PDB file of C-alpha atoms in Angstrom:
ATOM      1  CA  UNK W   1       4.712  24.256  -2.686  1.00 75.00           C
ATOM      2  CA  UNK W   2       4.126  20.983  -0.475  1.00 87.00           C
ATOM      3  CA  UNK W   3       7.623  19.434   0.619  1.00 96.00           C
ATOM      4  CA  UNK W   4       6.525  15.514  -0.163  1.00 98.00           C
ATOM      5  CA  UNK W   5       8.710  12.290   0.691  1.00 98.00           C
ATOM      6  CA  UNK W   6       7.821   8.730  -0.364  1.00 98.00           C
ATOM      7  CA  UNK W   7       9.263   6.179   2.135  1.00 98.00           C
ATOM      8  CA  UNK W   8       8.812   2.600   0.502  1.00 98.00           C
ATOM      9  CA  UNK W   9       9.700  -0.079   3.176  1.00 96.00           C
ATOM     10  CA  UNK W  10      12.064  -2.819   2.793  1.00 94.00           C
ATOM     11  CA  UNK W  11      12.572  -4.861   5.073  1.00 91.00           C
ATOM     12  CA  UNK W  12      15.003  -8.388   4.419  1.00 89.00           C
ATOM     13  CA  UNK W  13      13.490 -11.426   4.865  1.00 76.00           C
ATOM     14  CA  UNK W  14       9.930 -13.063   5.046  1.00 78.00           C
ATOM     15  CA  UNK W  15       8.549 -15.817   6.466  1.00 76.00           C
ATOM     16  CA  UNK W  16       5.794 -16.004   3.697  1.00 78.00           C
ATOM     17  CA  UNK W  17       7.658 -15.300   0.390  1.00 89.00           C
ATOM     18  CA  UNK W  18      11.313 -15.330   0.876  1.00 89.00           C
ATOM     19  CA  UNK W  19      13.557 -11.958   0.474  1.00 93.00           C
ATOM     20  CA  UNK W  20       9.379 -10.914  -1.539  1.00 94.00           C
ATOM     21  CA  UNK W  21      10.483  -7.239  -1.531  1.00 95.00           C
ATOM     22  CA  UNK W  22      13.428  -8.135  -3.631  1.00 95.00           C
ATOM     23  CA  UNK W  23      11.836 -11.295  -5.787  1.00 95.00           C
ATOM     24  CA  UNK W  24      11.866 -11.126  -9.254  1.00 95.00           C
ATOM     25  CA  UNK W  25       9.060  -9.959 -11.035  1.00 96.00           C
ATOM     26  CA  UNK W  26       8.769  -9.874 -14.987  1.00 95.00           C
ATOM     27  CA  UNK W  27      13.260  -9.637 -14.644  1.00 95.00           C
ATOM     28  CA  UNK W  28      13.068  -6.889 -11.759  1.00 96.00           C
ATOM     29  CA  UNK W  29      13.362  -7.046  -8.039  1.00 97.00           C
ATOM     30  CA  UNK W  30       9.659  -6.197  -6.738  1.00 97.00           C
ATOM     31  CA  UNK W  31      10.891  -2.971  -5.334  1.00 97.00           C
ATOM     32  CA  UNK W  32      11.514  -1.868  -8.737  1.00 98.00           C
ATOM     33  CA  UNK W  33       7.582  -0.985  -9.507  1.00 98.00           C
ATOM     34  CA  UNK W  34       7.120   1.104  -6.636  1.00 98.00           C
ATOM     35  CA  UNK W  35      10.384   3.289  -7.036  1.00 98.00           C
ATOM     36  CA  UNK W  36      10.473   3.795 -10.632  1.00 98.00           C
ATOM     37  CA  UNK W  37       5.976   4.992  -9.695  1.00 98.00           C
ATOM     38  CA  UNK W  38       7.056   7.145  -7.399  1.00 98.00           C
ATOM     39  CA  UNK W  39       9.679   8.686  -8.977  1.00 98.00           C
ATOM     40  CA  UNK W  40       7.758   8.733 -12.646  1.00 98.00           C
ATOM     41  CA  UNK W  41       5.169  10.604 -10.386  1.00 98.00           C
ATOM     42  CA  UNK W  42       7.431  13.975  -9.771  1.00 97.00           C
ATOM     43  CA  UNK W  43       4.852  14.067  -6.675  1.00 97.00           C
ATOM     44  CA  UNK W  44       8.093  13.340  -4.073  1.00 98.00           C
ATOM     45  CA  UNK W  45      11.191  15.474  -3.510  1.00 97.00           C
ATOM     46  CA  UNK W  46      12.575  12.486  -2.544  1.00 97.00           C
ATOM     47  CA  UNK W  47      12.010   8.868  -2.765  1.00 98.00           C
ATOM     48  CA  UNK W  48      13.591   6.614  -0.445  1.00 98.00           C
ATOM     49  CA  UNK W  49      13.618   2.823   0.444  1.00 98.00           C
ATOM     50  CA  UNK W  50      13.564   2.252   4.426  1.00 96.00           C
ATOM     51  CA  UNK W  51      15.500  -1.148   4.738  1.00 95.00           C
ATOM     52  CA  UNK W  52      17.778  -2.859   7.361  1.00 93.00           C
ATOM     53  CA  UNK W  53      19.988  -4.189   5.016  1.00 94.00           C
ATOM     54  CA  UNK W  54      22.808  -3.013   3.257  1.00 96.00           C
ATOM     55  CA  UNK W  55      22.029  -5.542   0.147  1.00 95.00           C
ATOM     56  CA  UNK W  56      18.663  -4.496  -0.469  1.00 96.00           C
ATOM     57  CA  UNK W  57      19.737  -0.935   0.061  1.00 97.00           C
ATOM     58  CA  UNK W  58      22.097  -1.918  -2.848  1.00 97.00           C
ATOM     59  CA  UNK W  59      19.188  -3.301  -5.155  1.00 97.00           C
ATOM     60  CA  UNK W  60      17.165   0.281  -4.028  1.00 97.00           C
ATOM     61  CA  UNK W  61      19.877   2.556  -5.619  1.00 98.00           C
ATOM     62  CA  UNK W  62      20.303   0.150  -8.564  1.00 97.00           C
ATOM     63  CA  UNK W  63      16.559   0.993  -9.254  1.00 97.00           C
ATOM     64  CA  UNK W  64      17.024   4.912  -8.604  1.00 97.00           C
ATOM     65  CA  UNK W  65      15.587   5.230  -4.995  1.00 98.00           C
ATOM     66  CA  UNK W  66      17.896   7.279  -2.159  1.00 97.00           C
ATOM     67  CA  UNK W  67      18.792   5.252   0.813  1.00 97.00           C
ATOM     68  CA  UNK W  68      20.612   7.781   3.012  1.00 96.00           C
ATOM     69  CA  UNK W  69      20.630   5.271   6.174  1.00 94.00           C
ATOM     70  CA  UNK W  70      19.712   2.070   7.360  1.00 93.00           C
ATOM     71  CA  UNK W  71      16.488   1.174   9.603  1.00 89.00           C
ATOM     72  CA  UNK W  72      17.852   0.700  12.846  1.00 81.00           C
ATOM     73  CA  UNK W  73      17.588  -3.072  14.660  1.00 78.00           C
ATOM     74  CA  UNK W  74      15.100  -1.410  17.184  1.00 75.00           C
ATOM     75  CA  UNK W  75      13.033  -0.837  14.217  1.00 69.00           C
ATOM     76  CA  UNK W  76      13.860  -3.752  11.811  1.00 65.00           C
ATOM     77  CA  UNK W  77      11.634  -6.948  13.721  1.00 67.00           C
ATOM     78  CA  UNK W  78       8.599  -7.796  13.529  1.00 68.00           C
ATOM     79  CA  UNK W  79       6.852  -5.647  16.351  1.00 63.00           C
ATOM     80  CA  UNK W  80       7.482  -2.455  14.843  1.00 71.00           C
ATOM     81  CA  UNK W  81       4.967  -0.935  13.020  1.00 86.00           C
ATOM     82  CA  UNK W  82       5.172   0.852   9.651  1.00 89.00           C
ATOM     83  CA  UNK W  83       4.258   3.776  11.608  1.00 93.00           C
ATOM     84  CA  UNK W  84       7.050   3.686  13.933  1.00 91.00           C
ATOM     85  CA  UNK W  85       9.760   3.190  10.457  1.00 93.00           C
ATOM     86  CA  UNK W  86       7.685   6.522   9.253  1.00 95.00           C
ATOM     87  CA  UNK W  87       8.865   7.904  12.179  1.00 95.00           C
ATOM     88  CA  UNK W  88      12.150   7.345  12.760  1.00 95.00           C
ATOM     89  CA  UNK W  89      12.948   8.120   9.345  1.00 96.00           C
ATOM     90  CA  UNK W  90      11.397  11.389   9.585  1.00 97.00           C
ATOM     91  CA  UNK W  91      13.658  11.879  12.437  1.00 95.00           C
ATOM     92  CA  UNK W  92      16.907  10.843  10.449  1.00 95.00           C
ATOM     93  CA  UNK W  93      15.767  13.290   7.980  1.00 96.00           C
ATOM     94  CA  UNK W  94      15.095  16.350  10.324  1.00 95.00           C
ATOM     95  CA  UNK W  95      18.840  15.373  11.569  1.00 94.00           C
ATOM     96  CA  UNK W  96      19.842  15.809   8.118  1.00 94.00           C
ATOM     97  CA  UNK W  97      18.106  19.399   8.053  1.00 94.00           C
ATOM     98  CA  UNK W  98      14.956  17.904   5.779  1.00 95.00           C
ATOM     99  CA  UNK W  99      11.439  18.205   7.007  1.00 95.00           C
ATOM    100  CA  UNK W 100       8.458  17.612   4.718  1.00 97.00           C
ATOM    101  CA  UNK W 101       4.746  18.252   4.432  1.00 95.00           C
ATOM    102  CA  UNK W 102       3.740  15.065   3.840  1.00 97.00           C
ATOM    103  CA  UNK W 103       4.887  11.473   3.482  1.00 98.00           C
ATOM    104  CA  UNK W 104       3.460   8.668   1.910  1.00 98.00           C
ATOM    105  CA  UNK W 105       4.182   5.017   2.688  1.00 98.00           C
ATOM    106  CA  UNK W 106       4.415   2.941  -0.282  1.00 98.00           C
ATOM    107  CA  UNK W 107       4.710  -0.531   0.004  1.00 97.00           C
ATOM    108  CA  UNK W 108       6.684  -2.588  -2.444  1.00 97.00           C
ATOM    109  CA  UNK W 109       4.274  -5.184  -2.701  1.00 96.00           C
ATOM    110  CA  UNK W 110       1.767  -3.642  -4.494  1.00 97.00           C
ATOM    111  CA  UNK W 111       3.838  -3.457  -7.990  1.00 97.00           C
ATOM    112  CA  UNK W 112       0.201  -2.660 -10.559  1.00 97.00           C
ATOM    113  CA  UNK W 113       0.295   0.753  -8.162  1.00 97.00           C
ATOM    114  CA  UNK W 114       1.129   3.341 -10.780  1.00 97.00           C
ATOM    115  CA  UNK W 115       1.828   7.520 -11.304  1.00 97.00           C
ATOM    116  CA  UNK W 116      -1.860   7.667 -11.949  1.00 97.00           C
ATOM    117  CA  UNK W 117      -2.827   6.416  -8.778  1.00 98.00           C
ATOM    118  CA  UNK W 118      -0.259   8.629  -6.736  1.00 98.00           C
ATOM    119  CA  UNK W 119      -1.295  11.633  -8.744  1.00 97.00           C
ATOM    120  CA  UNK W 120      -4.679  10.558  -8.239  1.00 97.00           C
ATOM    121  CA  UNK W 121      -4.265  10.286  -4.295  1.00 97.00           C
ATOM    122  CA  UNK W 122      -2.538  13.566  -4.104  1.00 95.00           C
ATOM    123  CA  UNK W 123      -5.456  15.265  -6.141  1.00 94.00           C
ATOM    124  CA  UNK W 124      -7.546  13.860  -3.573  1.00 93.00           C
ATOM    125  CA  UNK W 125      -5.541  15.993  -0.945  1.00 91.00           C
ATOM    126  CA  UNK W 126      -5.525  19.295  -2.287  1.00 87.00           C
ATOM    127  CA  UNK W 127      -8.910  19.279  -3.772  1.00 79.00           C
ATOM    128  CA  UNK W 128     -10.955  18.243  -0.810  1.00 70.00           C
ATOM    129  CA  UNK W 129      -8.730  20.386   1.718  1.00 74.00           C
ATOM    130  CA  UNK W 130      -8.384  17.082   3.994  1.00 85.00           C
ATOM    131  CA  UNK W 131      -5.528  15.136   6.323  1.00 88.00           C
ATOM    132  CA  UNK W 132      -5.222  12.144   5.103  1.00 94.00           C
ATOM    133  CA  UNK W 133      -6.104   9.765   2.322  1.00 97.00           C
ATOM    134  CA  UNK W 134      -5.414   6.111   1.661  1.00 98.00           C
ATOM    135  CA  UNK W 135      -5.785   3.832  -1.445  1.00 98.00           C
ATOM    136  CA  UNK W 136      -8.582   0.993  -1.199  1.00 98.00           C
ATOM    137  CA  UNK W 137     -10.803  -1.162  -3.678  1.00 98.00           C
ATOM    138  CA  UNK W 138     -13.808  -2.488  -3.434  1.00 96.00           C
ATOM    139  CA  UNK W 139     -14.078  -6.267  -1.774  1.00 94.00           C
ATOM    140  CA  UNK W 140     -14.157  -8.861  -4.746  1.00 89.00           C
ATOM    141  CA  UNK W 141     -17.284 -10.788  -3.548  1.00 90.00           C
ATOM    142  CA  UNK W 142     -20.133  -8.833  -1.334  1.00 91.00           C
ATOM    143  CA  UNK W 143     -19.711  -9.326   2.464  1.00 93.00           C
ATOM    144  CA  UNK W 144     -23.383 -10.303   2.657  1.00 93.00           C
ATOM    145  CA  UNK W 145     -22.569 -13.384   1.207  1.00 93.00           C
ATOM    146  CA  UNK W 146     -20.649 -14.540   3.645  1.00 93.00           C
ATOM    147  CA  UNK W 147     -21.215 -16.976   6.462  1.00 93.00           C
ATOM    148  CA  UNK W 148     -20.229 -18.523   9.665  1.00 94.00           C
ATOM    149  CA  UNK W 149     -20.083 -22.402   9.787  1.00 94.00           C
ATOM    150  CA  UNK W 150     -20.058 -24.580  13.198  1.00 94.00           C
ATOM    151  CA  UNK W 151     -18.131 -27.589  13.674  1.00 95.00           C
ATOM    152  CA  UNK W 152     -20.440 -29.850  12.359  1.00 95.00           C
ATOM    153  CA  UNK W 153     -20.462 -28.206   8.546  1.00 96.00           C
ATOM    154  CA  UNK W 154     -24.186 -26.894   8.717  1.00 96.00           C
ATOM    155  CA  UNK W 155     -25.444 -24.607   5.772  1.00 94.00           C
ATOM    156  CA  UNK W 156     -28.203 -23.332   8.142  1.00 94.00           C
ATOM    157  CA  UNK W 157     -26.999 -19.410   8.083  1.00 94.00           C
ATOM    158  CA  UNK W 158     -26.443 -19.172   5.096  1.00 93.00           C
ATOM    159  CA  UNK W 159     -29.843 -20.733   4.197  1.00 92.00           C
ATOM    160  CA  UNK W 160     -31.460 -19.002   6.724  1.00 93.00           C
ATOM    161  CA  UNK W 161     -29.493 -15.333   5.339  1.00 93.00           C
ATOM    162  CA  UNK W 162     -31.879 -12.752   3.600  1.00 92.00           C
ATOM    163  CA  UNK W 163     -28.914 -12.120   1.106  1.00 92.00           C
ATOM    164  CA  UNK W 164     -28.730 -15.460   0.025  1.00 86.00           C
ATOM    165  CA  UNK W 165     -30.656 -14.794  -3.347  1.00 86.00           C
ATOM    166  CA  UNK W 166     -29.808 -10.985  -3.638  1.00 90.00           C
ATOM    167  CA  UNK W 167     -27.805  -9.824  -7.112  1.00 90.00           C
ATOM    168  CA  UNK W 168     -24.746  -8.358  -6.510  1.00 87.00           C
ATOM    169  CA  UNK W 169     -26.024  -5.103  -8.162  1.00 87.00           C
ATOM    170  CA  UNK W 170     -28.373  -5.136  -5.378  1.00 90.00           C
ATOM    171  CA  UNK W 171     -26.323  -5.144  -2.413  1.00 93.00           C
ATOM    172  CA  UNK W 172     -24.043  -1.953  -0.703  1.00 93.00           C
ATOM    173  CA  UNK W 173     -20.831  -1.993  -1.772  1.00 94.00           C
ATOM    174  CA  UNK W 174     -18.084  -2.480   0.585  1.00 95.00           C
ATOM    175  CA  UNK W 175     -14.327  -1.686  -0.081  1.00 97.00           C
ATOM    176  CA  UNK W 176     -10.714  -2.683   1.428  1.00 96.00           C
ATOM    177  CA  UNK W 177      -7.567  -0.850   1.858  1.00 96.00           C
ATOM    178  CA  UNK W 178      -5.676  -2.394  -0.262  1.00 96.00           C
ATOM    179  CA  UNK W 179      -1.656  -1.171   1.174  1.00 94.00           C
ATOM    180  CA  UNK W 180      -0.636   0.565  -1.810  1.00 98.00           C
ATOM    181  CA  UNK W 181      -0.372   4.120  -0.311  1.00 98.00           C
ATOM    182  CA  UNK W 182      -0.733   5.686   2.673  1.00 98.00           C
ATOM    183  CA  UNK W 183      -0.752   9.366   2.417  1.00 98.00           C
ATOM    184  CA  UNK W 184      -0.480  11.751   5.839  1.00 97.00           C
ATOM    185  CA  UNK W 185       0.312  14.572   7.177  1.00 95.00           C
ATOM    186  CA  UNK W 186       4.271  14.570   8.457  1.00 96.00           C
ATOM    187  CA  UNK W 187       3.747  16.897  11.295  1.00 95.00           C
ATOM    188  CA  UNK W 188       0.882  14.837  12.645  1.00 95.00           C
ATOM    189  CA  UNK W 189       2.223  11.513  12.421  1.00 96.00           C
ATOM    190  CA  UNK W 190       5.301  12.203  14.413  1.00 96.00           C
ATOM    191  CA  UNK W 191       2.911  11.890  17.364  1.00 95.00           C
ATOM    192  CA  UNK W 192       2.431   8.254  18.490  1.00 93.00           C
ATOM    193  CA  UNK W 193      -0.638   8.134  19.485  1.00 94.00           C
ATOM    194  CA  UNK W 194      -2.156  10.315  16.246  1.00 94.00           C
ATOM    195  CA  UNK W 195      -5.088   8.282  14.658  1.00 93.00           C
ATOM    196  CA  UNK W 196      -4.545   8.265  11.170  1.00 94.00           C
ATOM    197  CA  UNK W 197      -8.115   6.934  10.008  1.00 94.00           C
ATOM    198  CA  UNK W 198     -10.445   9.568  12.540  1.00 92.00           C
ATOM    199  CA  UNK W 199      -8.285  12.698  11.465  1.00 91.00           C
ATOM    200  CA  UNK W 200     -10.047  13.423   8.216  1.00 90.00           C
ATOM    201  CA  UNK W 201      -9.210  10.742   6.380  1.00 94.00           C
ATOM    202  CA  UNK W 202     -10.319   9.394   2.749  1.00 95.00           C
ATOM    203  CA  UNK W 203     -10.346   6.736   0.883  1.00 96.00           C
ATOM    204  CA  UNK W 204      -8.776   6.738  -2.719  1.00 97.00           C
ATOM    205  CA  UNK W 205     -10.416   4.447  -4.870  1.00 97.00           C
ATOM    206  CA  UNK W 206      -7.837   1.847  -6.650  1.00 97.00           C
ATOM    207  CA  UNK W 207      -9.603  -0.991  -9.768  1.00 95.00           C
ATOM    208  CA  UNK W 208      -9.030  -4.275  -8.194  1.00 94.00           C
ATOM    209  CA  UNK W 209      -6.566  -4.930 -10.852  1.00 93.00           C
ATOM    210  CA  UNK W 210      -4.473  -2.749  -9.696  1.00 96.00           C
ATOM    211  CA  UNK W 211      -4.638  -3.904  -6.212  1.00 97.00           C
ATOM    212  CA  UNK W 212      -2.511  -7.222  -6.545  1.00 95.00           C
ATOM    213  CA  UNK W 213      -0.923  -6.863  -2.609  1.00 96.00           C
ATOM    214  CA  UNK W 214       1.888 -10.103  -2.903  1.00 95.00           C
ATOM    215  CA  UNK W 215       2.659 -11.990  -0.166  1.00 93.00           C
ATOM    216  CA  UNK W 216       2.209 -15.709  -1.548  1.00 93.00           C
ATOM    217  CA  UNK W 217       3.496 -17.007  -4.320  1.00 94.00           C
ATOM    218  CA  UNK W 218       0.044 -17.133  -5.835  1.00 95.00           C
ATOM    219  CA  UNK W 219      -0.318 -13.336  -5.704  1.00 95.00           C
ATOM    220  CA  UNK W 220       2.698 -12.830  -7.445  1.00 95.00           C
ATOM    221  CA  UNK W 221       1.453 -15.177 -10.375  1.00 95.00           C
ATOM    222  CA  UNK W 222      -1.593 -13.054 -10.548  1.00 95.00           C
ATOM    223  CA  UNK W 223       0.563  -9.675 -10.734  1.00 96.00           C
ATOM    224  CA  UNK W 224       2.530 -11.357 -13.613  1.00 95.00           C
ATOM    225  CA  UNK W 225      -0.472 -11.792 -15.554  1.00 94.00           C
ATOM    226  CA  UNK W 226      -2.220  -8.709 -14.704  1.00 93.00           C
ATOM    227  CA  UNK W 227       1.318  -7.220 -16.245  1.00 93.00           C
ATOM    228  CA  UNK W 228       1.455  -9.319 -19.290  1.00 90.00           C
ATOM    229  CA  UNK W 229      -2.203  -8.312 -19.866  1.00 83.00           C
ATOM    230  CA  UNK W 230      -1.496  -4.698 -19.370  1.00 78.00           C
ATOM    231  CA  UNK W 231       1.615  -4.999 -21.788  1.00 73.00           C
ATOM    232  CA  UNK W 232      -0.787  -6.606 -24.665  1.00 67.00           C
ATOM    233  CA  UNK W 233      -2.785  -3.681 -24.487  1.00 61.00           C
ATOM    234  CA  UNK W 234      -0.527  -1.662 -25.052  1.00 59.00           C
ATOM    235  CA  UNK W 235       1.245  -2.803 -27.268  1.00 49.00           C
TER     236      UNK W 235
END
């Protein structure tokens, strides 16, 4: 049986959305979503929120999540990647005598991410036999449709683009990750330079309305609605 850990990052503060991975959503702090997933899931052996602050770490255990330390301040600004917090909290663990099979990152902002999509992504894993997968959707509008425009406003590529009158139907499809889960390998990724994308990795297919990533105020309108839609249905 796999050893798995779900590391959901926390950091305090934003420059876009103030204190977004605590802002309420629907009367819980955005973190909520993503630890009550992940622990719904019974994918993780443990679930714990990687944060630099002893309030949020607070709000983490209020919602059920393990917080066993605090990021460090070499790992809490903006240059570090979520790579490097991956890292150094697999090291905390392995000081704590825990090592795991595999890890996946799941960031608070994507709150529509649910146990089907985790269950989904870890299907994807032992079915296939591969590394790594992560989560992605397909692009709203078709890349073909897009254009460059010079300084002066002119139309003339788009006019001039052989996609210009194409139906959607017609074009390739193209798809974006969309940061809800990152699933790899926790031997692997201990190594710095390991390339996450060229070692066997897949893509896990997310509907766009479950891809809501917030990080303006506008995106966390849309996740409201998407959740007071998904409540009338249900109900």
């Amino acid at each position: 049986k796999m050893k798995n850990l779900a590391i959901i990052p926390a950091r305090s503060g934003s420059k876009g959305l103030p204190d977004k991975n605590i802002i309420n959503l629907r009367g819980k702090p955005l973190m909520y979503y993503t630890i009550s997933a992940a622990l719904e899931s019974k994918c993780f052996d443990k679930v714990m929120v990687s944060t630099d602050s002893d309030y949020y770490a607070e709000k983490a255990r209020q919602c059920g999540a393990s917080v066993p330390f605090l990021r460090t301040k070499e790992r809490s600004g903006d240059a570090s990647s979520s790579w490097d917090v991956v890292r150094e909290v697999l090291d905390q663990y392995i000081e704590l005598g825990h090592k795991f099979d595999y890890v996946a990152l799941l960031q608070p902002t994507s709150p529509l991410r649910n146990v089907e999509d985790i269950i989904g992504i870890f299907d994807l894993i032992r079915r296939d036999e591969i590394h790594n997968a992560v989560t992605v959707t397909e692009v709203e509008h078709p890349v073909q449709w897009c254009f460059r425009m010079p300084e002066n406003r002119s139309m003339k590529e788009l006019a001039e683009s052989p996609y210009n009158y194409m139906r959607r139907q017609e074009l390739e499809k193209y798809y974006l990750e969309n940061g809800a889960i990152y699933l790899v390998d926790a031997k692997k990724i201990m190594n710095p330079q390991y390339n996450f994308y060229a070692d066997n990795c897949f893509g896990y297919i997310m509907p766009r309305e479950r891809s809501v990533d917030i990080d303006t105020k506008v995106d966390l309108l849309v996740a409201d609605a998407y959740m007071q839609d998904m409540e009338t249905i249900l109900c």
